[in-house]
Amino acid sequence: MVKVQQDDNTQEKILEAARAVFLEKGMDGARMQDIADRAGINKALLHYYFRNKEKLFETVFLEAASRFFPRMVNILTADTSLFEKITRFVHHYISMMAENPYIPLFVLNEVQKQPKTFLAKVFGNRRPPIEELAKQVKKEVAQGIIKPIDPRQLMINMVSLCIFPFVAKPVVQWVLKMDEKAYSAFIEARKTEVATFIIDSIRK
Amino acid sequence: MVKVQQDDNTQEKILEAARAVFLEKGMDGARMQDIADRAGINKALLHYYFRNKEKLFETVFLEAASRFFPRMVNILTADTSLFEKITRFVHHYISMMAENPYIPLFVLNEVQKQPKTFLAKVFGNRRPPIEELAKQVKKEVAQGIIKPIDPRQLMINMVSLCIFPFVAKPVVQWVLKMDEKAYSAFIEARKTEVATFIIDSIRK
DNA sequence: TTTGCATTTAACCAATTGGTTAAACTATAT
DNA sequence: ATATAGTTTAACCAATTGGTTAAATGCAAA
């Protein structure tokens, strides 16, 4: 059926446009008219597909989040060495941010505006499996494999190094005078740069 | 003259309220009525003091920025060793974020929505003096004092490690199960943790 | 050919919101 | 006492915006 295909096309066009507009403007700044325009349709059809702005956003966001979390949980709970774990974590985290660059800033905003509600919606009951990594760090510190470090600080460092260049993309581009291509290359390079940066820091 | 004093009080009350509301809601989400309410005045008086939302925002933000930049420029252009520079940079950056925790997320949002306009307004013509640090890094790499590293990556790492824990404060608190006191202690500890983390990473 | 979904057009509504205005009141400086 | 600046009240305007509606069109499946 060609119709169904058309249907999917339009829906995907809308989601793509929504991603772009939400990225640029945030939830408050995003205009339904903008999204419709960018999707090449009109407002009526936009509301025909998604009842309202909130639903549209939820669809866009949960779609990305549902791809994100399972992979990170896998990496963190896998039976691998600490250095291997850090390397894989950084690579995958940066890759996923690069694929969904609109997410992190949005999350930070929503979580700022309504911490409880939002965190509940995203994580539900489950928390990120940080205990695994913490234990592993403590163990390797005790064994003298790595330098002493607070596992919590290490974890925040890892996430900071992965996420920040995305939420600060325009500033990074401006300060370092990068066009899109240079920025992409810079991010690509970070996948290994950040991993070695972290490992070099804690290795004895 | 008591009047002038009253005047200053009201103006400061408005700016304080504006800071709070802008922090919570961002530029788009912030409502003039909210600001007036929180300042304990009415909308008419708010507009009596600040012609419009944009002017108010500008005042609030530039006031904070004008305290921030000179200090960082000083540190970056000072005639000190690289490790000293990194240490001072991290300490001051984190201190200033702790004093103005509402700024970073706000900046990231505005710069996302209107990169040119906002960056021009904040930085004007001048850019952060990154060349100094870049040269210093290249020199010490060449001299074999530190490991080879792209100065740009290093600088982004420094800033990421300083800023991110603030923009992600609610998430950090939730994931690591911290109350306000624990979070403050965590941030305080970062002033030295982050500095040694970076230096340990690049030191040969 | 008829049925039904996708899509457009275009007008419209209700709520929000930034911003204005004018009149009145208060307290103080002169 | 009077002028002046700070402040309130309250109504109002214009623009934006999320969302709705109804009628018409195109088009593929049956």
GROMACS .gro file of C-alpha atoms (C1' of nucleotides) in nm:
model
  468
    1MET     CA    1   0.000   0.000   0.000
    2VAL     CA    2   0.144   0.327  -0.111
    3LYS     CA    3  -0.069   0.513   0.139
    4VAL     CA    4   0.095   0.358   0.437
    5GLN     CA    5   0.430   0.446   0.294
    6GLN     CA    6   0.320   0.803   0.243
    7ASP     CA    7   0.194   0.799   0.597
    8ASP     CA    8   0.527   0.684   0.732
    9ASN     CA    9   0.710   0.937   0.522
   10THR     CA   10   0.508   1.226   0.651
   11GLN     CA   11   0.534   1.110   1.009
   12GLU     CA   12   0.908   1.073   0.976
   13LYS     CA   13   0.933   1.411   0.808
   14ILE     CA   14   0.748   1.564   1.101
   15LEU     CA   15   0.966   1.393   1.359
   16GLU     CA   16   1.278   1.502   1.176
   17ALA     CA   17   1.156   1.859   1.159
   18ALA     CA   18   1.054   1.846   1.524
   19ARG     CA   19   1.397   1.724   1.623
   20ALA     CA   20   1.557   2.011   1.437
   21VAL     CA   21   1.329   2.280   1.575
   22PHE     CA   22   1.340   2.148   1.930
   23LEU     CA   23   1.716   2.145   1.903
   24GLU     CA   24   1.736   2.503   1.788
   25LYS     CA   25   1.468   2.658   2.002
   26GLY     CA   26   1.404   2.432   2.297
   27MET     CA   27   1.059   2.326   2.410
   28ASP     CA   28   0.930   2.677   2.488
   29GLY     CA   29   1.086   2.842   2.187
   30ALA     CA   30   0.973   2.579   1.940
   31ARG     CA   31   0.672   2.684   1.730
   32MET     CA   32   0.433   2.433   1.582
   33GLN     CA   33   0.418   2.648   1.269
   34ASP     CA   34   0.795   2.623   1.239
   35ILE     CA   35   0.784   2.247   1.264
   36ALA     CA   36   0.506   2.227   1.006
   37ASP     CA   37   0.696   2.455   0.771
   38ARG     CA   38   1.018   2.264   0.802
   39ALA     CA   39   0.834   1.937   0.745
   40GLY     CA   40   0.682   2.087   0.431
   41ILE     CA   41   0.325   2.048   0.552
   42ASN     CA   42   0.067   2.267   0.723
   43LYS     CA   43  -0.036   2.305   1.081
   44ALA     CA   44  -0.362   2.118   1.040
   45LEU     CA   45  -0.183   1.809   0.920
   46LEU     CA   46   0.071   1.839   1.193
   47HIS     CA   47  -0.204   1.823   1.453
   48TYR     CA   48  -0.363   1.545   1.253
   49TYR     CA   49  -0.055   1.336   1.324
   50PHE     CA   50   0.029   1.456   1.674
   51ARG     CA   51  -0.246   1.577   1.899
   52ASN     CA   52  -0.037   1.849   2.059
   53LYS     CA   53   0.309   1.986   2.117
   54GLU     CA   54   0.365   1.783   2.430
   55LYS     CA   55   0.279   1.454   2.263
   56LEU     CA   56   0.504   1.538   1.971
   57PHE     CA   57   0.788   1.616   2.197
   58GLU     CA   58   0.737   1.306   2.406
   59THR     CA   59   0.744   1.093   2.093
   60VAL     CA   60   1.061   1.255   1.969
   61PHE     CA   61   1.231   1.230   2.303
   62LEU     CA   62   1.132   0.886   2.424
   63GLU     CA   63   1.221   0.741   2.085
   64ALA     CA   64   1.577   0.857   2.130
   65ALA     CA   65   1.595   0.776   2.500
   66SER     CA   66   1.478   0.422   2.442
   67ARG     CA   67   1.770   0.363   2.212
   68PHE     CA   68   2.011   0.526   2.451
   69PHE     CA   69   1.971   0.369   2.794
   70PRO     CA   70   1.986  -0.003   2.720
   71ARG     CA   71   2.319   0.038   2.545
   72MET     CA   72   2.473   0.228   2.833
   73VAL     CA   73   2.346  -0.021   3.087
   74ASN     CA   74   2.500  -0.302   2.884
   75ILE     CA   75   2.837  -0.136   2.876
   76LEU     CA   76   2.838  -0.050   3.245
   77THR     CA   77   2.733  -0.395   3.361
   78ALA     CA   78   2.946  -0.594   3.117
   79ASP     CA   79   3.220  -0.821   3.244
   80THR     CA   80   3.514  -0.622   3.108
   81SER     CA   81   3.819  -0.445   3.246
   82LEU     CA   82   3.785  -0.090   3.379
   83PHE     CA   83   3.986   0.063   3.096
   84GLU     CA   84   3.787  -0.130   2.840
   85LYS     CA   85   3.469  -0.015   3.005
   86ILE     CA   86   3.575   0.349   3.003
   87THR     CA   87   3.677   0.326   2.640
   88ARG     CA   88   3.350   0.170   2.532
   89PHE     CA   89   3.146   0.406   2.747
   90VAL     CA   90   3.308   0.714   2.598
   91HIS     CA   91   3.286   0.591   2.242
   92HIS     CA   92   2.922   0.497   2.262
   93TYR     CA   93   2.819   0.799   2.464
   94ILE     CA   94   2.977   1.044   2.219
   95SER     CA   95   2.841   0.852   1.922
   96MET     CA   96   2.492   0.867   2.058
   97MET     CA   97   2.517   1.234   2.145
   98ALA     CA   98   2.635   1.299   1.792
   99GLU     CA   99   2.333   1.114   1.657
  100ASN     CA  100   2.090   1.296   1.885
  101PRO     CA  101   2.253   1.630   1.959
  102TYR     CA  102   1.924   1.792   2.055
  103ILE     CA  103   1.867   1.570   2.355
  104PRO     CA  104   2.118   1.670   2.623
  105LEU     CA  105   2.034   2.039   2.646
  106PHE     CA  106   1.667   1.958   2.641
  107VAL     CA  107   1.705   1.710   2.922
  108LEU     CA  108   1.901   1.956   3.131
  109ASN     CA  109   1.630   2.216   3.084
  110GLU     CA  110   1.338   1.997   3.166
  111VAL     CA  111   1.513   1.848   3.465
  112GLN     CA  112   1.584   2.198   3.587
  113LYS     CA  113   1.223   2.308   3.550
  114GLN     CA  114   1.062   2.001   3.705
  115PRO     CA  115   1.322   1.766   3.853
  116LYS     CA  116   1.096   1.507   4.013
  117THR     CA  117   0.839   1.475   3.738
  118PHE     CA  118   1.089   1.457   3.460
  119LEU     CA  119   1.337   1.221   3.621
  120ALA     CA  120   1.048   0.993   3.707
  121LYS     CA  121   0.921   0.997   3.349
  122VAL     CA  122   1.261   0.921   3.200
  123PHE     CA  123   1.411   0.675   3.444
  124GLY     CA  124   1.101   0.536   3.604
  125ASN     CA  125   1.205   0.343   3.911
  126ARG     CA  126   1.538   0.221   3.783
  127ARG     CA  127   1.860   0.417   3.824
  128PRO     CA  128   2.171   0.404   3.609
  129PRO     CA  129   2.381   0.108   3.727
  130ILE     CA  130   2.661   0.307   3.879
  131GLU     CA  131   2.739   0.067   4.162
  132GLU     CA  132   2.909  -0.177   3.929
  133LEU     CA  133   3.158   0.078   3.807
  134ALA     CA  134   3.211   0.220   4.154
  135LYS     CA  135   3.303  -0.120   4.292
  136GLN     CA  136   3.537  -0.187   4.004
  137VAL     CA  137   3.713   0.146   4.060
  138LYS     CA  138   3.751   0.087   4.432
  139LYS     CA  139   3.887  -0.260   4.365
  140GLU     CA  140   4.149  -0.143   4.118
  141VAL     CA  141   4.248   0.140   4.349
  142ALA     CA  142   4.298  -0.112   4.629
  143GLN     CA  143   4.496  -0.339   4.398
  144GLY     CA  144   4.719  -0.047   4.308
  145ILE     CA  145   4.631  -0.065   3.939
  146ILE     CA  146   4.502   0.291   3.926
  147LYS     CA  147   4.558   0.603   4.131
  148PRO     CA  148   4.323   0.676   4.420
  149ILE     CA  149   4.013   0.856   4.301
  150ASP     CA  150   3.659   0.909   4.423
  151PRO     CA  151   3.450   0.691   4.188
  152ARG     CA  152   3.175   0.952   4.188
  153GLN     CA  153   3.413   1.221   4.069
  154LEU     CA  154   3.545   0.990   3.801
  155MET     CA  155   3.197   0.912   3.676
  156ILE     CA  156   3.094   1.275   3.665
  157ASN     CA  157   3.415   1.351   3.480
  158MET     CA  158   3.338   1.087   3.222
  159VAL     CA  159   2.990   1.213   3.158
  160SER     CA  160   3.099   1.577   3.159
  161LEU     CA  161   3.363   1.516   2.895
  162CYS     CA  162   3.115   1.330   2.678
  163ILE     CA  163   2.817   1.560   2.699
  164PHE     CA  164   2.942   1.913   2.741
  165PRO     CA  165   3.085   1.969   2.391
  166PHE     CA  166   2.735   1.905   2.257
  167VAL     CA  167   2.538   2.132   2.485
  168ALA     CA  168   2.798   2.401   2.422
  169LYS     CA  169   2.832   2.337   2.051
  170PRO     CA  170   2.780   2.694   1.927
  171VAL     CA  171   3.024   2.833   2.181
  172VAL     CA  172   3.282   2.570   2.097
  173GLN     CA  173   3.244   2.643   1.729
  174TRP     CA  174   3.273   3.014   1.783
  175VAL     CA  175   3.566   3.010   2.022
  176LEU     CA  176   3.764   2.760   1.818
  177LYS     CA  177   3.650   2.906   1.484
  178MET     CA  178   3.513   2.580   1.347
  179ASP     CA  179   3.268   2.524   1.066
  180GLU     CA  180   3.039   2.222   1.070
  181LYS     CA  181   3.298   1.996   0.914
  182ALA     CA  182   3.571   2.093   1.158
  183TYR     CA  183   3.334   2.049   1.449
  184SER     CA  184   3.238   1.700   1.333
  185ALA     CA  185   3.603   1.606   1.301
  186PHE     CA  186   3.668   1.748   1.646
  187ILE     CA  187   3.390   1.537   1.795
  188GLU     CA  188   3.502   1.229   1.607
  189ALA     CA  189   3.853   1.278   1.745
  190ARG     CA  190   3.715   1.309   2.098
  191LYS     CA  191   3.599   0.949   2.095
  192THR     CA  192   3.959   0.836   2.139
  193GLU     CA  193   4.102   1.157   2.288
  194VAL     CA  194   3.864   1.156   2.584
  195ALA     CA  195   3.911   0.787   2.653
  196THR     CA  196   4.288   0.818   2.662
  197PHE     CA  197   4.261   1.143   2.858
  198ILE     CA  198   4.069   0.966   3.132
  199ILE     CA  199   4.275   0.652   3.135
  200ASP     CA  200   4.603   0.844   3.133
  201SER     CA  201   4.478   1.036   3.432
  202ILE     CA  202   4.406   0.738   3.653
  203ARG     CA  203   4.664   0.487   3.530
  204LYS     CA  204   4.954   0.438   3.766
  205MET     CA  205   1.773   6.097   5.008
  206VAL     CA  206   1.556   5.808   5.105
  207LYS     CA  207   1.397   5.802   4.764
  208VAL     CA  208   1.712   5.708   4.587
  209GLN     CA  209   1.766   5.434   4.837
  210GLN     CA  210   1.416   5.303   4.781
  211ASP     CA  211   1.485   5.322   4.413
  212ASP     CA  212   1.795   5.108   4.447
  213ASN     CA  213   1.614   4.860   4.664
  214THR     CA  214   1.338   4.809   4.413
  215GLN     CA  215   1.577   4.783   4.126
  216GLU     CA  216   1.783   4.526   4.311
  217LYS     CA  217   1.470   4.336   4.409
  218ILE     CA  218   1.372   4.324   4.044
  219LEU     CA  219   1.714   4.207   3.932
  220GLU     CA  220   1.716   3.939   4.198
  221ALA     CA  221   1.373   3.818   4.096
  222ALA     CA  222   1.473   3.828   3.731
  223ARG     CA  223   1.781   3.619   3.802
  224ALA     CA  224   1.569   3.357   3.974
  225VAL     CA  225   1.299   3.343   3.709
  226PHE     CA  226   1.540   3.346   3.417
  227LEU     CA  227   1.729   3.064   3.584
  228GLU     CA  228   1.424   2.850   3.631
  229LYS     CA  229   1.245   2.918   3.307
  230GLY     CA  230   1.495   3.051   3.057
  231MET     CA  231   1.439   3.356   2.842
  232ASP     CA  232   1.132   3.225   2.659
  233GLY     CA  233   0.977   3.061   2.962
  234ALA     CA  234   1.027   3.361   3.189
  235ARG     CA  235   0.714   3.572   3.234
  236MET     CA  236   0.726   3.939   3.318
  237GLN     CA  237   0.434   3.884   3.551
  238ASP     CA  238   0.632   3.616   3.733
  239ILE     CA  239   0.924   3.848   3.779
  240ALA     CA  240   0.701   4.128   3.904
  241ASP     CA  241   0.531   3.891   4.147
  242ARG     CA  242   0.855   3.754   4.283
  243ALA     CA  243   0.990   4.106   4.324
  244GLY     CA  244   0.675   4.197   4.516
  245ILE     CA  245   0.572   4.470   4.273
  246ASN     CA  246   0.341   4.499   3.975
  247LYS     CA  247   0.396   4.482   3.603
  248ALA     CA  248   0.358   4.855   3.549
  249LEU     CA  249   0.640   4.929   3.788
  250LEU     CA  250   0.852   4.658   3.637
  251HIS     CA  251   0.824   4.827   3.300
  252TYR     CA  252   0.884   5.158   3.470
  253TYR     CA  253   1.228   5.033   3.569
  254PHE     CA  254   1.310   4.823   3.264
  255ARG     CA  255   1.159   4.918   2.933
  256ASN     CA  256   1.117   4.559   2.818
  257LYS     CA  257   1.209   4.199   2.873
  258GLU     CA  258   1.515   4.216   2.653
  259LYS     CA  259   1.662   4.513   2.839
  260LEU     CA  260   1.599   4.345   3.172
  261PHE     CA  261   1.763   4.029   3.055
  262GLU     CA  262   2.059   4.218   2.920
  263THR     CA  263   2.110   4.399   3.247
  264VAL     CA  264   2.089   4.083   3.454
  265PHE     CA  265   2.322   3.890   3.237
  266LEU     CA  266   2.585   4.147   3.151
  267GLU     CA  267   2.619   4.231   3.518
  268ALA     CA  268   2.723   3.877   3.592
  269ALA     CA  269   2.933   3.837   3.281
  270SER     CA  270   3.127   4.154   3.354
  271ARG     CA  271   3.243   4.003   3.680
  272PHE     CA  272   3.331   3.676   3.519
  273PHE     CA  273   3.542   3.744   3.214
  274PRO     CA  274   3.815   3.975   3.341
  275ARG     CA  275   3.917   3.721   3.603
  276MET     CA  276   3.945   3.440   3.353
  277VAL     CA  277   4.139   3.655   3.109
  278ASN     CA  278   4.383   3.742   3.385
  279ILE     CA  279   4.444   3.381   3.467
  280LEU     CA  280   4.486   3.272   3.108
  281THR     CA  281   4.724   3.549   3.013
  282ALA     CA  282   4.929   3.546   3.333
  283ASP     CA  283   5.296   3.459   3.323
  284THR     CA  284   5.272   3.128   3.510
  285SER     CA  285   5.351   2.764   3.442
  286LEU     CA  286   5.096   2.550   3.260
  287PHE     CA  287   5.013   2.340   3.564
  288GLU     CA  288   4.974   2.653   3.776
  289LYS     CA  289   4.751   2.801   3.514
  290ILE     CA  290   4.532   2.492   3.497
  291THR     CA  291   4.504   2.480   3.875
  292ARG     CA  292   4.406   2.844   3.904
  293PHE     CA  293   4.170   2.822   3.610
  294VAL     CA  294   3.983   2.527   3.755
  295HIS     CA  295   3.963   2.673   4.104
  296HIS     CA  296   3.832   3.009   3.992
  297TYR     CA  297   3.599   2.871   3.731
  298ILE     CA  298   3.432   2.633   3.972
  299SER     CA  299   3.416   2.900   4.241
  300MET     CA  300   3.244   3.140   4.008
  301MET     CA  301   2.999   2.880   3.884
  302ALA     CA  302   2.916   2.801   4.245
  303GLU     CA  303   2.848   3.169   4.308
  304ASN     CA  304   2.635   3.210   3.996
  305PRO     CA  305   2.489   2.868   3.933
  306TYR     CA  306   2.207   3.008   3.724
  307ILE     CA  307   2.431   3.141   3.452
  308PRO     CA  308   2.573   2.845   3.261
  309LEU     CA  309   2.249   2.673   3.162
  310PHE     CA  310   2.102   3.007   3.076
  311VAL     CA  311   2.392   3.092   2.849
  312LEU     CA  312   2.380   2.755   2.676
  313ASN     CA  313   2.013   2.802   2.604
  314GLU     CA  314   2.036   3.150   2.466
  315VAL     CA  315   2.340   3.072   2.259
  316GLN     CA  316   2.157   2.774   2.115
  317LYS     CA  317   1.857   2.982   2.018
  318GLN     CA  318   2.038   3.277   1.866
  319PRO     CA  319   2.410   3.207   1.839
  320LYS     CA  320   2.522   3.517   1.650
  321THR     CA  321   2.316   3.774   1.835
  322PHE     CA  322   2.393   3.638   2.176
  323LEU     CA  323   2.763   3.575   2.132
  324ALA     CA  324   2.801   3.921   1.986
  325LYS     CA  325   2.618   4.074   2.279
  326VAL     CA  326   2.824   3.891   2.538
  327PHE     CA  327   3.171   3.890   2.392
  328GLY     CA  328   3.145   4.188   2.161
  329ASN     CA  329   3.448   4.183   1.937
  330ARG     CA  330   3.693   4.024   2.175
  331ARG     CA  331   3.734   3.648   2.211
  332PRO     CA  332   3.862   3.449   2.507
  333PRO     CA  333   4.243   3.456   2.497
  334ILE     CA  334   4.293   3.093   2.407
  335GLU     CA  335   4.601   3.143   2.196
  336GLU     CA  336   4.820   3.198   2.499
  337LEU     CA  337   4.731   2.867   2.651
  338ALA     CA  338   4.749   2.687   2.317
  339LYS     CA  339   5.104   2.807   2.259
  340GLN     CA  340   5.206   2.710   2.608
  341VAL     CA  341   5.066   2.360   2.561
  342LYS     CA  342   5.238   2.315   2.226
  343LYS     CA  343   5.564   2.434   2.374
  344GLU     CA  344   5.554   2.194   2.668
  345VAL     CA  345   5.458   1.910   2.438
  346ALA     CA  346   5.758   1.990   2.219
  347GLN     CA  347   5.983   2.011   2.523
  348GLY     CA  348   5.859   1.669   2.634
  349ILE     CA  349   5.720   1.802   2.961
  350ILE     CA  350   5.368   1.681   2.891
  351LYS     CA  351   5.219   1.414   2.671
  352PRO     CA  352   5.112   1.510   2.319
  353ILE     CA  353   4.762   1.654   2.321
  354ASP     CA  354   4.554   1.877   2.098
  355PRO     CA  355   4.535   2.206   2.293
  356ARG     CA  356   4.178   2.255   2.178
  357GLN     CA  357   4.073   1.921   2.321
  358LEU     CA  358   4.249   2.003   2.645
  359MET     CA  359   4.076   2.337   2.677
  360ILE     CA  360   3.733   2.190   2.606
  361ASN     CA  361   3.807   1.921   2.863
  362MET     CA  362   3.892   2.183   3.123
  363VAL     CA  363   3.577   2.380   3.067
  364SER     CA  364   3.360   2.069   3.046
  365LEU     CA  365   3.483   1.941   3.381
  366CYS     CA  366   3.421   2.280   3.543
  367ILE     CA  367   3.078   2.363   3.405
  368PHE     CA  368   2.893   2.039   3.353
  369PRO     CA  369   2.830   1.946   3.717
  370PHE     CA  370   2.641   2.274   3.752
  371VAL     CA  371   2.418   2.251   3.449
  372ALA     CA  372   2.342   1.893   3.544
  373LYS     CA  373   2.304   1.958   3.914
  374PRO     CA  374   1.962   1.793   3.963
  375VAL     CA  375   2.069   1.482   3.773
  376VAL     CA  376   2.395   1.460   3.964
  377GLN     CA  377   2.211   1.493   4.292
  378TRP     CA  378   1.959   1.231   4.195
  379VAL     CA  379   2.200   0.976   4.053
  380LEU     CA  380   2.447   1.007   4.340
  381LYS     CA  381   2.174   1.048   4.602
  382MET     CA  382   2.306   1.376   4.739
  383ASP     CA  383   2.131   1.640   4.943
  384GLU     CA  384   2.231   2.006   4.917
  385LYS     CA  385   2.509   1.969   5.170
  386ALA     CA  386   2.660   1.665   5.003
  387TYR     CA  387   2.641   1.835   4.666
  388SER     CA  388   2.822   2.143   4.798
  389ALA     CA  389   3.094   1.926   4.945
  390PHE     CA  390   3.121   1.739   4.618
  391ILE     CA  391   3.166   2.063   4.426
  392GLU     CA  392   3.415   2.196   4.678
  393ALA     CA  393   3.618   1.877   4.642
  394ARG     CA  394   3.615   1.913   4.264
  395LYS     CA  395   3.826   2.227   4.283
  396THR     CA  396   4.130   2.014   4.360
  397GLU     CA  397   4.008   1.684   4.215
  398VAL     CA  398   3.957   1.825   3.868
  399ALA     CA  399   4.287   2.010   3.865
  400THR     CA  400   4.484   1.698   3.959
  401PHE     CA  401   4.272   1.490   3.723
  402ILE     CA  402   4.376   1.708   3.431
  403ILE     CA  403   4.739   1.744   3.531
  404ASP     CA  404   4.776   1.373   3.599
  405SER     CA  405   4.642   1.307   3.254
  406ILE     CA  406   4.892   1.519   3.063
  407ARG     CA  407   5.197   1.493   3.288
  408LYS     CA  408   5.467   1.268   3.152
  409DT     C1'  409  -1.706   0.394  -0.930
  410DT     C1'  410  -1.718   0.434  -0.472
  411DT     C1'  411  -1.501   0.441  -0.027
  412DG     C1'  412  -1.165   0.623   0.277
  413DC     C1'  413  -0.745   0.815   0.421
  414DA     C1'  414  -0.400   1.188   0.347
  415DT     C1'  415  -0.365   1.657   0.270
  416DT     C1'  416  -0.466   2.141   0.185
  417DT     C1'  417  -0.689   2.577   0.252
  418DA     C1'  418  -0.847   2.913   0.524
  419DA     C1'  419  -1.081   3.094   0.859
  420DC     C1'  420  -1.138   3.106   1.335
  421DC     C1'  421  -1.109   3.071   1.874
  422DA     C1'  422  -0.928   3.122   2.326
  423DA     C1'  423  -0.552   3.198   2.605
  424DT     C1'  424  -0.132   3.398   2.696
  425DT     C1'  425   0.171   3.763   2.704
  426DG     C1'  426   0.457   4.178   2.630
  427DG     C1'  427   0.364   4.625   2.668
  428DT     C1'  428   0.087   5.077   2.734
  429DT     C1'  429  -0.187   5.418   2.955
  430DA     C1'  430  -0.407   5.711   3.274
  431DA     C1'  431  -0.560   5.820   3.702
  432DA     C1'  432  -0.485   5.816   4.180
  433DC     C1'  433  -0.210   5.773   4.600
  434DT     C1'  434   0.222   5.812   4.901
  435DA     C1'  435   0.603   6.004   5.093
  436DT     C1'  436   0.965   6.317   5.080
  437DA     C1'  437   1.255   6.702   4.952
  438DT     C1'  438   1.250   7.193   4.905
  439DA     C1'  439   0.241   7.383   5.061
  440DT     C1'  440   0.386   7.216   4.649
  441DA     C1'  441   0.632   6.968   4.326
  442DT     C1'  442   0.836   6.534   4.223
  443DA     C1'  443   0.953   6.053   4.192
  444DG     C1'  444   0.801   5.598   4.332
  445DT     C1'  445   0.412   5.301   4.326
  446DT     C1'  446  -0.043   5.096   4.267
  447DT     C1'  447  -0.462   4.982   4.029
  448DA     C1'  448  -0.696   4.844   3.657
  449DA     C1'  449  -0.824   4.846   3.226
  450DC     C1'  450  -0.679   4.785   2.774
  451DC     C1'  451  -0.431   4.670   2.307
  452DA     C1'  452  -0.195   4.404   1.966
  453DA     C1'  453   0.055   4.014   1.853
  454DT     C1'  454   0.156   3.551   1.904
  455DT     C1'  455   0.039   3.093   1.944
  456DG     C1'  456  -0.155   2.632   2.038
  457DG     C1'  457  -0.526   2.420   1.876
  458DT     C1'  458  -0.985   2.348   1.615
  459DT     C1'  459  -1.299   2.314   1.239
  460DA     C1'  460  -1.516   2.244   0.804
  461DA     C1'  461  -1.511   2.206   0.340
  462DA     C1'  462  -1.267   2.068  -0.061
  463DT     C1'  463  -0.918   1.789  -0.321
  464DG     C1'  464  -0.623   1.411  -0.456
  465DC     C1'  465  -0.555   0.949  -0.489
  466DA     C1'  466  -0.521   0.466  -0.419
  467DA     C1'  467  -0.770   0.038  -0.284
  468DA     C1'  468  -1.182  -0.236  -0.314
   0.00000   0.00000   0.00000
